[in-house]
Amino acid sequence: QVQLVESGGGLVQAGDSLRLSCAASGRTASITTMAWFRQTPGQAREFVAGIIRSGSSTTYADSVKGRFTISRANAENTVYLQMNSLKPDDTAVYSCAADNSMVLISRNWARYDYWGQGTQVTVSS
């Protein structure tokens, strides 16, 4: 099993920056892909960014491309999401996800086997 724990959420103003962290534990050697998703009450879960184990390939949602950066430190079993130029529309619960079989990054939340508890990000106007 793999366990994921997110941290770094908080309340910020539009235009500010925030960095989220996701620490993985357990059978971390089996992880092939990791990703960030977000969800607002009444909205469907939305893919934000994904990365393969080596960190050499990343994928972003169009709504965050150019503003957010996903990275991974394999030796530390940690994935990060650097969020710049935050907007009120970025307000959501951000969750970290991982998978042990995919070789490509998926935008479908149902394809991921492991999930963290989520961390709240609130961006005020």
Short mmCIF file of N, CA and C in Angstrom, two decimals:
data_model
loop_
_atom_site.label_atom_id
_atom_site.label_comp_id
_atom_site.label_asym_id
_atom_site.label_seq_id
_atom_site.Cartn_x
_atom_site.Cartn_y
_atom_site.Cartn_z
N GLN A 1 0.83 -1.19 0.00
CA GLN A 1 0.00 0.00 0.00
C GLN A 1 0.87 1.25 0.00
N VAL A 2 0.28 2.34 -0.50
CA VAL A 2 0.93 3.63 -0.54
C VAL A 2 0.06 4.63 0.21
N GLN A 3 0.67 5.43 1.04
CA GLN A 3 -0.03 6.49 1.75
C GLN A 3 0.48 7.84 1.29
N LEU A 4 -0.45 8.79 1.13
CA LEU A 4 -0.12 10.13 0.66
C LEU A 4 -0.66 11.16 1.65
N VAL A 5 0.16 12.15 1.97
CA VAL A 5 -0.24 13.20 2.89
C VAL A 5 0.11 14.55 2.27
N GLU A 6 -0.91 15.40 2.07
CA GLU A 6 -0.70 16.73 1.50
C GLU A 6 -0.51 17.76 2.61
N SER A 7 0.15 18.85 2.25
CA SER A 7 0.31 19.98 3.15
C SER A 7 0.59 21.23 2.34
N GLY A 8 0.45 22.39 2.96
CA GLY A 8 0.79 23.65 2.32
C GLY A 8 -0.38 24.51 1.91
N GLY A 9 -1.61 24.03 2.09
CA GLY A 9 -2.77 24.83 1.74
C GLY A 9 -2.95 26.00 2.69
N GLY A 10 -3.82 26.94 2.30
CA GLY A 10 -4.07 28.09 3.13
C GLY A 10 -4.90 29.13 2.43
N LEU A 11 -5.02 30.30 3.06
CA LEU A 11 -5.79 31.43 2.54
C LEU A 11 -4.82 32.49 2.03
N VAL A 12 -4.97 32.86 0.76
CA VAL A 12 -4.11 33.87 0.14
C VAL A 12 -4.96 34.81 -0.69
N GLN A 13 -4.35 35.91 -1.13
CA GLN A 13 -5.02 36.87 -1.99
C GLN A 13 -4.68 36.62 -3.46
N ALA A 14 -5.54 37.08 -4.34
CA ALA A 14 -5.30 36.94 -5.77
C ALA A 14 -3.94 37.52 -6.14
N GLY A 15 -3.20 36.79 -6.95
CA GLY A 15 -1.87 37.20 -7.36
C GLY A 15 -0.76 36.62 -6.51
N ASP A 16 -1.11 36.06 -5.35
CA ASP A 16 -0.11 35.47 -4.47
C ASP A 16 0.33 34.09 -4.96
N SER A 17 1.33 33.54 -4.28
CA SER A 17 1.86 32.21 -4.60
C SER A 17 1.71 31.28 -3.41
N LEU A 18 1.66 29.99 -3.70
CA LEU A 18 1.54 28.97 -2.68
C LEU A 18 2.19 27.69 -3.19
N ARG A 19 2.81 26.94 -2.29
CA ARG A 19 3.44 25.68 -2.67
C ARG A 19 2.86 24.53 -1.86
N LEU A 20 2.30 23.55 -2.57
CA LEU A 20 1.75 22.37 -1.94
C LEU A 20 2.76 21.23 -1.98
N SER A 21 2.73 20.38 -0.96
CA SER A 21 3.61 19.22 -0.90
C SER A 21 2.78 17.96 -0.69
N CYS A 22 3.25 16.85 -1.26
CA CYS A 22 2.62 15.55 -1.08
C CYS A 22 3.70 14.55 -0.74
N ALA A 23 3.67 14.04 0.48
CA ALA A 23 4.66 13.07 0.94
C ALA A 23 4.09 11.66 0.82
N ALA A 24 4.83 10.78 0.15
CA ALA A 24 4.41 9.40 -0.05
C ALA A 24 5.18 8.47 0.89
N SER A 25 4.50 7.47 1.40
CA SER A 25 5.13 6.47 2.26
C SER A 25 4.55 5.10 1.94
N GLY A 26 5.17 4.06 2.48
CA GLY A 26 4.75 2.70 2.18
C GLY A 26 5.57 2.14 1.03
N ARG A 27 4.92 1.47 0.09
CA ARG A 27 5.60 0.86 -1.05
C ARG A 27 5.78 1.89 -2.16
N THR A 28 6.58 2.90 -1.88
CA THR A 28 6.76 4.00 -2.82
C THR A 28 7.52 3.59 -4.07
N ALA A 29 8.29 2.51 -4.01
CA ALA A 29 9.05 2.06 -5.18
C ALA A 29 8.14 1.61 -6.31
N SER A 30 6.89 1.30 -6.01
CA SER A 30 5.95 0.83 -7.02
C SER A 30 5.26 1.97 -7.77
N ILE A 31 5.38 3.20 -7.31
CA ILE A 31 4.70 4.34 -7.92
C ILE A 31 5.31 4.65 -9.29
N THR A 32 4.43 4.81 -10.28
CA THR A 32 4.88 5.17 -11.63
C THR A 32 4.46 6.58 -12.01
N THR A 33 3.30 7.03 -11.53
CA THR A 33 2.82 8.38 -11.84
C THR A 33 2.19 9.01 -10.60
N MET A 34 2.26 10.33 -10.53
CA MET A 34 1.61 11.08 -9.47
C MET A 34 0.95 12.30 -10.08
N ALA A 35 -0.11 12.79 -9.44
CA ALA A 35 -0.86 13.89 -9.99
C ALA A 35 -1.55 14.68 -8.89
N TRP A 36 -1.97 15.90 -9.24
CA TRP A 36 -2.78 16.75 -8.38
C TRP A 36 -4.14 16.95 -9.02
N PHE A 37 -5.18 16.80 -8.21
CA PHE A 37 -6.55 17.09 -8.62
C PHE A 37 -7.13 18.12 -7.66
N ARG A 38 -8.19 18.80 -8.09
CA ARG A 38 -8.87 19.75 -7.21
C ARG A 38 -10.37 19.64 -7.39
N GLN A 39 -11.11 20.02 -6.34
CA GLN A 39 -12.56 19.93 -6.38
C GLN A 39 -13.19 21.01 -5.53
N THR A 40 -14.19 21.68 -6.10
CA THR A 40 -14.98 22.70 -5.42
C THR A 40 -16.37 22.12 -5.18
N PRO A 41 -17.01 22.45 -4.04
CA PRO A 41 -18.36 21.95 -3.79
C PRO A 41 -19.29 22.20 -4.97
N GLY A 42 -19.98 21.16 -5.42
CA GLY A 42 -20.88 21.27 -6.54
C GLY A 42 -20.22 21.11 -7.89
N GLN A 43 -18.91 20.93 -7.91
CA GLN A 43 -18.17 20.78 -9.16
C GLN A 43 -17.54 19.40 -9.24
N ALA A 44 -17.27 18.96 -10.46
CA ALA A 44 -16.61 17.68 -10.67
C ALA A 44 -15.13 17.80 -10.32
N ARG A 45 -14.52 16.68 -9.95
CA ARG A 45 -13.10 16.67 -9.66
C ARG A 45 -12.32 16.98 -10.94
N GLU A 46 -11.35 17.88 -10.83
CA GLU A 46 -10.64 18.39 -11.99
C GLU A 46 -9.16 18.06 -11.92
N PHE A 47 -8.62 17.55 -13.01
CA PHE A 47 -7.18 17.31 -13.11
C PHE A 47 -6.44 18.63 -13.15
N VAL A 48 -5.34 18.72 -12.41
CA VAL A 48 -4.54 19.94 -12.36
C VAL A 48 -3.19 19.73 -13.02
N ALA A 49 -2.43 18.74 -12.57
CA ALA A 49 -1.10 18.49 -13.10
C ALA A 49 -0.67 17.07 -12.77
N GLY A 50 0.19 16.49 -13.61
CA GLY A 50 0.68 15.15 -13.38
C GLY A 50 2.15 15.02 -13.75
N ILE A 51 2.80 14.00 -13.21
CA ILE A 51 4.23 13.80 -13.44
C ILE A 51 4.55 12.31 -13.36
N ILE A 52 5.50 11.84 -14.20
CA ILE A 52 5.96 10.46 -14.12
C ILE A 52 7.06 10.35 -13.08
N ARG A 53 7.42 9.12 -12.70
CA ARG A 53 8.35 8.90 -11.62
C ARG A 53 9.69 9.62 -11.82
N SER A 54 10.22 9.58 -13.03
CA SER A 54 11.51 10.20 -13.30
C SER A 54 11.45 11.72 -13.26
N GLY A 55 10.25 12.28 -13.41
CA GLY A 55 10.10 13.72 -13.45
C GLY A 55 10.38 14.33 -14.80
N SER A 56 10.69 13.51 -15.79
CA SER A 56 11.05 14.02 -17.11
C SER A 56 9.86 14.39 -17.97
N SER A 57 8.65 14.01 -17.56
CA SER A 57 7.44 14.31 -18.32
C SER A 57 6.38 14.84 -17.38
N THR A 58 5.76 15.96 -17.76
CA THR A 58 4.69 16.57 -16.97
C THR A 58 3.53 16.95 -17.87
N THR A 59 2.34 17.05 -17.28
CA THR A 59 1.12 17.43 -17.99
C THR A 59 0.33 18.40 -17.12
N TYR A 60 -0.26 19.43 -17.74
CA TYR A 60 -1.01 20.44 -17.01
C TYR A 60 -2.38 20.68 -17.63
N ALA A 61 -3.33 21.03 -16.79
CA ALA A 61 -4.61 21.50 -17.28
C ALA A 61 -4.41 22.87 -17.92
N ASP A 62 -5.20 23.16 -18.95
CA ASP A 62 -5.07 24.44 -19.65
C ASP A 62 -5.28 25.63 -18.71
N SER A 63 -6.13 25.47 -17.71
CA SER A 63 -6.47 26.56 -16.81
C SER A 63 -5.31 26.97 -15.90
N VAL A 64 -4.31 26.10 -15.74
CA VAL A 64 -3.20 26.40 -14.83
C VAL A 64 -1.86 26.45 -15.55
N LYS A 65 -1.82 26.07 -16.80
CA LYS A 65 -0.57 26.04 -17.55
C LYS A 65 0.06 27.43 -17.60
N GLY A 66 1.35 27.48 -17.29
CA GLY A 66 2.05 28.75 -17.24
C GLY A 66 2.06 29.39 -15.88
N ARG A 67 1.18 28.93 -14.98
CA ARG A 67 1.11 29.47 -13.62
C ARG A 67 1.54 28.46 -12.57
N PHE A 68 1.21 27.18 -12.79
CA PHE A 68 1.53 26.12 -11.84
C PHE A 68 2.68 25.27 -12.36
N THR A 69 3.47 24.72 -11.45
CA THR A 69 4.57 23.83 -11.81
C THR A 69 4.58 22.63 -10.88
N ILE A 70 4.55 21.42 -11.46
CA ILE A 70 4.63 20.20 -10.67
C ILE A 70 6.05 19.65 -10.76
N SER A 71 6.57 19.14 -9.66
CA SER A 71 7.90 18.55 -9.64
C SER A 71 7.92 17.43 -8.61
N ARG A 72 8.94 16.57 -8.72
CA ARG A 72 9.04 15.45 -7.80
C ARG A 72 10.49 15.20 -7.42
N ALA A 73 10.70 14.95 -6.14
CA ALA A 73 12.00 14.55 -5.62
C ALA A 73 11.88 13.08 -5.24
N ASN A 74 12.33 12.18 -6.14
CA ASN A 74 12.16 10.75 -5.93
C ASN A 74 12.84 10.25 -4.66
N ALA A 75 14.03 10.76 -4.39
CA ALA A 75 14.77 10.33 -3.21
C ALA A 75 14.02 10.68 -1.93
N GLU A 76 13.20 11.73 -1.98
CA GLU A 76 12.43 12.17 -0.82
C GLU A 76 10.99 11.66 -0.87
N ASN A 77 10.61 10.99 -1.96
CA ASN A 77 9.25 10.48 -2.14
C ASN A 77 8.22 11.59 -1.96
N THR A 78 8.51 12.73 -2.55
CA THR A 78 7.66 13.90 -2.40
C THR A 78 7.40 14.55 -3.75
N VAL A 79 6.16 14.96 -3.98
CA VAL A 79 5.79 15.71 -5.18
C VAL A 79 5.31 17.09 -4.73
N TYR A 80 5.63 18.12 -5.51
CA TYR A 80 5.28 19.49 -5.17
C TYR A 80 4.41 20.10 -6.25
N LEU A 81 3.62 21.08 -5.86
CA LEU A 81 2.85 21.88 -6.79
C LEU A 81 3.07 23.34 -6.44
N GLN A 82 3.88 24.02 -7.24
CA GLN A 82 4.13 25.45 -7.06
C GLN A 82 3.05 26.22 -7.80
N MET A 83 2.29 27.03 -7.09
CA MET A 83 1.16 27.76 -7.67
C MET A 83 1.47 29.25 -7.60
N ASN A 84 1.58 29.88 -8.76
CA ASN A 84 1.84 31.31 -8.86
C ASN A 84 0.65 32.02 -9.49
N SER A 85 0.59 33.33 -9.30
CA SER A 85 -0.48 34.15 -9.87
C SER A 85 -1.85 33.55 -9.60
N LEU A 86 -2.10 33.21 -8.36
CA LEU A 86 -3.34 32.55 -7.99
C LEU A 86 -4.56 33.43 -8.25
N LYS A 87 -5.64 32.79 -8.65
CA LYS A 87 -6.90 33.45 -8.95
C LYS A 87 -8.00 32.90 -8.04
N PRO A 88 -9.07 33.66 -7.83
CA PRO A 88 -10.18 33.14 -7.02
C PRO A 88 -10.72 31.81 -7.56
N ASP A 89 -10.68 31.61 -8.87
CA ASP A 89 -11.15 30.37 -9.47
C ASP A 89 -10.29 29.17 -9.10
N ASP A 90 -9.10 29.41 -8.54
CA ASP A 90 -8.24 28.32 -8.09
C ASP A 90 -8.67 27.77 -6.74
N THR A 91 -9.60 28.43 -6.08
CA THR A 91 -10.08 27.98 -4.77
C THR A 91 -10.68 26.59 -4.88
N ALA A 92 -10.18 25.66 -4.07
CA ALA A 92 -10.65 24.28 -4.11
C ALA A 92 -9.90 23.47 -3.06
N VAL A 93 -10.36 22.23 -2.87
CA VAL A 93 -9.60 21.25 -2.11
C VAL A 93 -8.68 20.54 -3.08
N TYR A 94 -7.40 20.60 -2.82
CA TYR A 94 -6.40 19.98 -3.69
C TYR A 94 -5.97 18.64 -3.10
N SER A 95 -6.03 17.59 -3.92
CA SER A 95 -5.68 16.25 -3.49
C SER A 95 -4.55 15.68 -4.33
N CYS A 96 -3.68 14.93 -3.69
CA CYS A 96 -2.58 14.25 -4.36
C CYS A 96 -3.00 12.82 -4.67
N ALA A 97 -2.63 12.32 -5.85
CA ALA A 97 -2.97 10.97 -6.26
C ALA A 97 -1.74 10.26 -6.82
N ALA A 98 -1.71 8.93 -6.71
CA ALA A 98 -0.60 8.14 -7.23
C ALA A 98 -1.12 6.84 -7.81
N ASP A 99 -0.33 6.27 -8.71
CA ASP A 99 -0.68 5.00 -9.35
C ASP A 99 0.57 4.15 -9.51
N ASN A 100 0.38 2.83 -9.55
CA ASN A 100 1.52 1.92 -9.64
C ASN A 100 1.56 1.11 -10.94
N SER A 101 0.75 1.47 -11.93
CA SER A 101 0.72 0.70 -13.17
C SER A 101 0.77 1.54 -14.44
N MET A 102 0.26 2.76 -14.40
CA MET A 102 0.23 3.59 -15.61
C MET A 102 1.64 4.01 -16.02
N VAL A 103 1.87 4.02 -17.33
CA VAL A 103 3.15 4.48 -17.87
C VAL A 103 3.01 5.87 -18.47
N LEU A 104 1.75 6.33 -18.62
CA LEU A 104 1.46 7.67 -19.10
C LEU A 104 0.61 8.39 -18.07
N ILE A 105 0.67 9.71 -18.07
CA ILE A 105 -0.10 10.50 -17.12
C ILE A 105 -1.55 10.56 -17.59
N SER A 106 -2.48 10.21 -16.70
CA SER A 106 -3.90 10.24 -17.01
C SER A 106 -4.56 11.45 -16.35
N ARG A 107 -5.55 12.03 -17.05
CA ARG A 107 -6.34 13.14 -16.50
C ARG A 107 -7.60 12.64 -15.81
N ASN A 108 -7.82 11.33 -15.82
CA ASN A 108 -9.00 10.70 -15.24
C ASN A 108 -8.72 10.28 -13.80
N TRP A 109 -9.43 10.88 -12.85
CA TRP A 109 -9.19 10.58 -11.43
C TRP A 109 -9.41 9.11 -11.09
N ALA A 110 -10.30 8.42 -11.83
CA ALA A 110 -10.62 7.03 -11.54
C ALA A 110 -9.46 6.08 -11.86
N ARG A 111 -8.47 6.54 -12.58
CA ARG A 111 -7.34 5.69 -12.95
C ARG A 111 -6.28 5.62 -11.84
N TYR A 112 -6.40 6.45 -10.82
CA TYR A 112 -5.41 6.48 -9.75
C TYR A 112 -5.87 5.64 -8.56
N ASP A 113 -4.94 4.88 -7.98
CA ASP A 113 -5.27 3.94 -6.92
C ASP A 113 -5.09 4.50 -5.51
N TYR A 114 -4.25 5.50 -5.35
CA TYR A 114 -3.94 6.02 -4.03
C TYR A 114 -4.21 7.51 -3.96
N TRP A 115 -4.76 7.94 -2.82
CA TRP A 115 -5.17 9.34 -2.63
C TRP A 115 -4.82 9.86 -1.26
N GLY A 116 -4.48 11.14 -1.20
CA GLY A 116 -4.29 11.80 0.07
C GLY A 116 -5.61 12.35 0.58
N GLN A 117 -5.58 12.99 1.74
CA GLN A 117 -6.80 13.49 2.36
C GLN A 117 -7.25 14.83 1.81
N GLY A 118 -6.38 15.54 1.12
CA GLY A 118 -6.71 16.83 0.55
C GLY A 118 -6.31 17.99 1.44
N THR A 119 -6.02 19.14 0.82
CA THR A 119 -5.69 20.35 1.55
C THR A 119 -6.42 21.53 0.91
N GLN A 120 -7.00 22.39 1.73
CA GLN A 120 -7.83 23.49 1.25
C GLN A 120 -6.97 24.66 0.79
N VAL A 121 -7.26 25.17 -0.40
CA VAL A 121 -6.64 26.39 -0.92
C VAL A 121 -7.76 27.39 -1.18
N THR A 122 -7.67 28.56 -0.57
CA THR A 122 -8.68 29.60 -0.75
C THR A 122 -7.99 30.88 -1.23
N VAL A 123 -8.47 31.41 -2.34
CA VAL A 123 -7.90 32.62 -2.93
C VAL A 123 -8.96 33.71 -2.92
N SER A 124 -8.71 34.80 -2.21
CA SER A 124 -9.66 35.89 -2.12
C SER A 124 -9.38 36.93 -3.20
N SER A 125 -10.41 37.73 -3.52
CA SER A 125 -10.27 38.76 -4.55
C SER A 125 -9.46 39.93 -4.05
#
